[in-house]
mmCIF file of C-alpha atoms in Angstrom:
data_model
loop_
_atom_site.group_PDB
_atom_site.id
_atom_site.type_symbol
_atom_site.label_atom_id
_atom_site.label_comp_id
_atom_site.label_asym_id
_atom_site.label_seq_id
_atom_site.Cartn_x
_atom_site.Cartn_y
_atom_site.Cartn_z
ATOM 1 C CA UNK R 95 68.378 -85.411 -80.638
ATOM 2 C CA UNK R 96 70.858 -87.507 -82.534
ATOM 3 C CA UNK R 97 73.594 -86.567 -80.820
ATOM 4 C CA UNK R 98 73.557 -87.966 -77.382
ATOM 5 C CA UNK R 99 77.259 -88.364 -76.743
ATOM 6 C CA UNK R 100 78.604 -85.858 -74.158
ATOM 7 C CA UNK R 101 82.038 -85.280 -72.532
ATOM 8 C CA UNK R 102 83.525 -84.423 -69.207
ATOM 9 C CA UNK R 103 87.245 -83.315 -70.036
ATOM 10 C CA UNK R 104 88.026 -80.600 -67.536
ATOM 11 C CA UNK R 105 87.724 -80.023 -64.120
ATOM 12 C CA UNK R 106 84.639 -80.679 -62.286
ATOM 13 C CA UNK R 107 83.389 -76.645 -61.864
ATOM 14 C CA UNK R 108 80.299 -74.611 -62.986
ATOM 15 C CA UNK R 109 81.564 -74.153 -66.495
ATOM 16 C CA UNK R 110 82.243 -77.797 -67.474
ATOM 17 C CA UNK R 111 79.209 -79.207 -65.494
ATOM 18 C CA UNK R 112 76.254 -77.012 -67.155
ATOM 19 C CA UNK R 113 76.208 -77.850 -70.659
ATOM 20 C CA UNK R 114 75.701 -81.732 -70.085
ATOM 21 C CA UNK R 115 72.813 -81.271 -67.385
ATOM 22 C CA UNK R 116 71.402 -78.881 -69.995
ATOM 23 C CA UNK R 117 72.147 -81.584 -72.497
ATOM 24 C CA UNK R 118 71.172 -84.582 -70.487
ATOM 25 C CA UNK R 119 67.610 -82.286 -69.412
ATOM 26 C CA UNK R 120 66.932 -81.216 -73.312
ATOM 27 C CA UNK R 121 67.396 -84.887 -73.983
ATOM 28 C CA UNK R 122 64.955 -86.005 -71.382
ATOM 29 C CA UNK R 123 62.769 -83.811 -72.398
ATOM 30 C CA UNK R 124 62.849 -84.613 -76.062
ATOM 31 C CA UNK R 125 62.648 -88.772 -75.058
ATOM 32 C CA UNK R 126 59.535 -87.839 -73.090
ATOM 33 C CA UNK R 127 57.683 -86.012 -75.771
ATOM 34 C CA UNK R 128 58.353 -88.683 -78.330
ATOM 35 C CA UNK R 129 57.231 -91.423 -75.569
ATOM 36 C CA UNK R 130 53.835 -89.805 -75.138
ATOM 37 C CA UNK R 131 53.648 -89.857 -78.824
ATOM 38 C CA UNK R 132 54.901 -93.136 -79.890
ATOM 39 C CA UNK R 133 53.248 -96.601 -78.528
ATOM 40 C CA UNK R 134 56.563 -98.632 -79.116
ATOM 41 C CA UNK R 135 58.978 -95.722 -78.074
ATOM 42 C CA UNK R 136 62.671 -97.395 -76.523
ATOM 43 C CA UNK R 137 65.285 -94.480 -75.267
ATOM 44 C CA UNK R 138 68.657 -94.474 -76.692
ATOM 45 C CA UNK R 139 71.678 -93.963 -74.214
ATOM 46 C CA UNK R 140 73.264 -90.542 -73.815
ATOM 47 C CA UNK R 141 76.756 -91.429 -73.489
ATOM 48 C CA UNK R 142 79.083 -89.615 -71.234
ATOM 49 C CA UNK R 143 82.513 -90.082 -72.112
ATOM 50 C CA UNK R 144 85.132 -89.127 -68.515
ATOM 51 C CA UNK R 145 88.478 -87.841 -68.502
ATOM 52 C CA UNK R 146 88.890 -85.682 -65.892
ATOM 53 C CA UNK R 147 90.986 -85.020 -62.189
ATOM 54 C CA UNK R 148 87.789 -83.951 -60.356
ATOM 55 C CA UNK R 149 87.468 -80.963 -59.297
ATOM 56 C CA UNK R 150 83.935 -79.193 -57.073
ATOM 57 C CA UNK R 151 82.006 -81.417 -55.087
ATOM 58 C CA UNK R 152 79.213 -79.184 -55.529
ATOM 59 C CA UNK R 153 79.147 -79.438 -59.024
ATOM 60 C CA UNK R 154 79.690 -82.541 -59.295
ATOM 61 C CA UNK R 155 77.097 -83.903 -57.459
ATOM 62 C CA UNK R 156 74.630 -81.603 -58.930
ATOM 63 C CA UNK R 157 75.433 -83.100 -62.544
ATOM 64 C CA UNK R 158 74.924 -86.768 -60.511
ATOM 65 C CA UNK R 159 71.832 -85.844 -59.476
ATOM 66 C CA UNK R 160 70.590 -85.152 -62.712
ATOM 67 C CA UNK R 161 72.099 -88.392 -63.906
ATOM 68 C CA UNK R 162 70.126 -89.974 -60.995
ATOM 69 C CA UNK R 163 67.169 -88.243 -62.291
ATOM 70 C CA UNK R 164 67.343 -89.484 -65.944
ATOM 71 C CA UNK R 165 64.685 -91.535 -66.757
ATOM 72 C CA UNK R 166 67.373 -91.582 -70.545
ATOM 73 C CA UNK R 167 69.720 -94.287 -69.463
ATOM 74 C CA UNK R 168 73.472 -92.258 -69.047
ATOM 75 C CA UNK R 169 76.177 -94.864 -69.774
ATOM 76 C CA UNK R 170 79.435 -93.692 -68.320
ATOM 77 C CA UNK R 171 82.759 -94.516 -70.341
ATOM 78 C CA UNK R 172 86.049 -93.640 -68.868
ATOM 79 C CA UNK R 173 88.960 -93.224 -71.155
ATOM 80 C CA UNK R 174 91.879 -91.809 -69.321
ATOM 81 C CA UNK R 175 91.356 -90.708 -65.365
ATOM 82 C CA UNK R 176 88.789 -91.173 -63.166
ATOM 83 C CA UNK R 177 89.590 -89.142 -60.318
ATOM 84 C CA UNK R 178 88.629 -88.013 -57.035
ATOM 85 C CA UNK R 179 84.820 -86.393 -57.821
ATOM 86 C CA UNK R 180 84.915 -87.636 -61.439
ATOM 87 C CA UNK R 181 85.103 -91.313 -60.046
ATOM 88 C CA UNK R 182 82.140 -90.586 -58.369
ATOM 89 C CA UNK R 183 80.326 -89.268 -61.886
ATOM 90 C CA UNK R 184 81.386 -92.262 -63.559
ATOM 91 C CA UNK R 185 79.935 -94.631 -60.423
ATOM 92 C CA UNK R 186 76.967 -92.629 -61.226
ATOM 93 C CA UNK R 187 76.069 -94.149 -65.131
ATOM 94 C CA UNK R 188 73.658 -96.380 -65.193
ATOM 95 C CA UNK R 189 75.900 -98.703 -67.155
ATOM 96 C CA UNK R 190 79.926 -98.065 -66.448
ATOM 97 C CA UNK R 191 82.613 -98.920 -69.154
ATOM 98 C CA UNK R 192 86.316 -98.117 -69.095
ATOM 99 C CA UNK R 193 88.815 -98.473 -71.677
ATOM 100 C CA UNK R 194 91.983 -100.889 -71.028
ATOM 101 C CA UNK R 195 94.311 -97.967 -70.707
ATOM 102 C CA UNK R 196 92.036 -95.868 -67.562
ATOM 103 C CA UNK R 197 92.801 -95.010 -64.319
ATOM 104 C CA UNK R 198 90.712 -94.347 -61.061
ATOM 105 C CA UNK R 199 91.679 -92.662 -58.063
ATOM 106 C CA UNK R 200 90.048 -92.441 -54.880
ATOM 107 C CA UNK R 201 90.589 -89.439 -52.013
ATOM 108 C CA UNK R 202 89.274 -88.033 -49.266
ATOM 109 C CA UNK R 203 87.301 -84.835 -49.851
ATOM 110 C CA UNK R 204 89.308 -81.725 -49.761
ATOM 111 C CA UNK R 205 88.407 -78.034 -49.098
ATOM 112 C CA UNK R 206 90.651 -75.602 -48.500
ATOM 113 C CA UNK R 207 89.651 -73.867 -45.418
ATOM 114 C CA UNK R 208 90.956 -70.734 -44.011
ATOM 115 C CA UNK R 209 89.616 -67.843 -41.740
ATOM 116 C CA UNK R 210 88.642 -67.469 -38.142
ATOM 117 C CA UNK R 211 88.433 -70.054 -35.858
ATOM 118 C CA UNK R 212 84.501 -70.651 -36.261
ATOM 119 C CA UNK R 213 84.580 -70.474 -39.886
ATOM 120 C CA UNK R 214 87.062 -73.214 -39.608
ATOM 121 C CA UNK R 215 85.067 -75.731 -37.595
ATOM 122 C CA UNK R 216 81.868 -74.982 -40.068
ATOM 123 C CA UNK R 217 83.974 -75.146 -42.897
ATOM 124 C CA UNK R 218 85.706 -78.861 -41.415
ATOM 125 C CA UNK R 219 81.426 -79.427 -40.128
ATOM 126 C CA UNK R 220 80.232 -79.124 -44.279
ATOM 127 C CA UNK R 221 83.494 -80.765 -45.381
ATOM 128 C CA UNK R 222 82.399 -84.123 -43.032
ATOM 129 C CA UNK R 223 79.024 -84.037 -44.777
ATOM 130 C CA UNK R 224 80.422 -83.538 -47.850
ATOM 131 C CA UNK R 225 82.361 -86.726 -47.638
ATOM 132 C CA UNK R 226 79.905 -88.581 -46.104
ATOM 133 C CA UNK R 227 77.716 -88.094 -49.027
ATOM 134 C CA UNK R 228 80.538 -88.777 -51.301
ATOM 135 C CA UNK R 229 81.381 -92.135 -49.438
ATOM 136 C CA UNK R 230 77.872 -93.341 -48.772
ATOM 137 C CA UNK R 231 76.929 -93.089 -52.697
ATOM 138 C CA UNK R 232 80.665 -94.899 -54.058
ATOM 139 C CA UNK R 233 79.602 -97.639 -51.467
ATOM 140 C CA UNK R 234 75.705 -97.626 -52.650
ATOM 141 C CA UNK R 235 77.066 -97.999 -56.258
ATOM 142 C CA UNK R 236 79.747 -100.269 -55.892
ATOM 143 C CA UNK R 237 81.353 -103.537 -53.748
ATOM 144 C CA UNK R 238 83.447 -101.106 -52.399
ATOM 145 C CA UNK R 239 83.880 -101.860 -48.596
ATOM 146 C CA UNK R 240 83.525 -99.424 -45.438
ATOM 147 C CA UNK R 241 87.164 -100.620 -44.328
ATOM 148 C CA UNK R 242 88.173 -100.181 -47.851
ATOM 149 C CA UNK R 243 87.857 -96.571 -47.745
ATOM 150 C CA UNK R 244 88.307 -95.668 -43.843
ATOM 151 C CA UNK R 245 91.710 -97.079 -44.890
ATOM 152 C CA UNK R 246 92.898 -94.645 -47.910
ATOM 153 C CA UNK R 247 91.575 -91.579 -45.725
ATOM 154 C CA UNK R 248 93.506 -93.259 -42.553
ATOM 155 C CA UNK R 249 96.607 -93.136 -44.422
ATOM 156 C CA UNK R 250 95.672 -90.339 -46.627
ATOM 157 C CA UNK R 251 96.017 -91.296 -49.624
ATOM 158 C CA UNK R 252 95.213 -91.365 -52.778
ATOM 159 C CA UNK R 253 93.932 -94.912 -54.268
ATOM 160 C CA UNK R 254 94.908 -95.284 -57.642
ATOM 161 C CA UNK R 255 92.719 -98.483 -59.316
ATOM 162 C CA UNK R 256 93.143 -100.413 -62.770
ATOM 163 C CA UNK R 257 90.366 -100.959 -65.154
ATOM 164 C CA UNK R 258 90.564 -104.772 -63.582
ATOM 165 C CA UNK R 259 90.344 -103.509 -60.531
ATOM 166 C CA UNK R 260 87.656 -100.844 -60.877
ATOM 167 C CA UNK R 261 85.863 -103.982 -62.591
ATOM 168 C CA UNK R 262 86.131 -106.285 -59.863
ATOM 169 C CA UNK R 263 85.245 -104.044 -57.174
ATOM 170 C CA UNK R 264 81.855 -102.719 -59.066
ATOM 171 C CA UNK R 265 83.338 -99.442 -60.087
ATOM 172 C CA UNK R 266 82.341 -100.149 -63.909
ATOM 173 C CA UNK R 267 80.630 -103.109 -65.416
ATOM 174 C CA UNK R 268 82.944 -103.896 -68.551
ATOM 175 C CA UNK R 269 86.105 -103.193 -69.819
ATOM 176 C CA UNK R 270 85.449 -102.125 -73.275
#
């Protein structure tokens, strides 16, 4: 398991989320046989290196909770965009870097919803929760405030952020 360096360069879907929670799960996996075996044993970070626009929520948050569920430290390093549910992934490292040159963007969740009238209002009922979720970990993870984020989805926008911003607000813990 030498290779512990993963990347997220695509969209946030299905196909770009499954081979690093297989990856991050083999690694576990492997770190946990050699613990049992070795007294001394210290886990080596899998890195996860971000440049991506976001994409599923879905996804997204399943590859977070697997992140969540590492007991393999995941260091996060972005080195281009962080946006929309990719700035969440990053939030999610254990340790967060960012390179000089990144950018981070926060949104409101989006779904595109179309149908009948009560599809619509479940569809606008799981988008809610969905952002909920979304802003309840962001402010768990970071100094991020409540009126800090009720006012980018007030004015619905998107909140682009500088590595020295992203820093001081708890979005990554060094510029690297």
């Amino acid at each position: 398991m030498n290779d512990r360096t993963l990347y997220l360069f695509d969209g946030i879907n299905k196909s770009s989320v499954k081979p690093i929670v297989e990856q991050i799960i083999k690694i576990n996996q492997y770190d946990d046989d050699k613990d049992k075996k070795e007294k001394d044993f210290k886990r080596v970070p899998i890195d996860l290196i971000i440049n991506s626009n976001g994409g599923s929520v879905y996804d997204g948050l399943g590859l977070i909770n697997v992140i969540d569920n590492s007991k393999t430290p995941v260091h996060t390093y972005v080195y281009g965009l962080a946006a929309s549910m990719s700035l969440l992934i990053a939030v999610s490292g254990h340790k967060r870097y960012a390179g000089r040159l990144s950018t981070f963007m926060y949104h409101s969740v989006s779904n595109h919803i179309d149908g009948h009238l009560e599809h619509l209002k479940n569809r606008i009922d799981e988008t809610q929760r969905l952002q909920n979720i979304y802003d309840q970990y962001i402010l768990s993870k970071t100094k991020l405030a409540t009126a800090d984020i009720l006012s980018v989805q007030e004015h619905q926008r998107n909140w682009y952020m500088s590595p020295d911003e992203a820093l001081a607000l708890g979005i990554i813990d060094e510029i690297v």
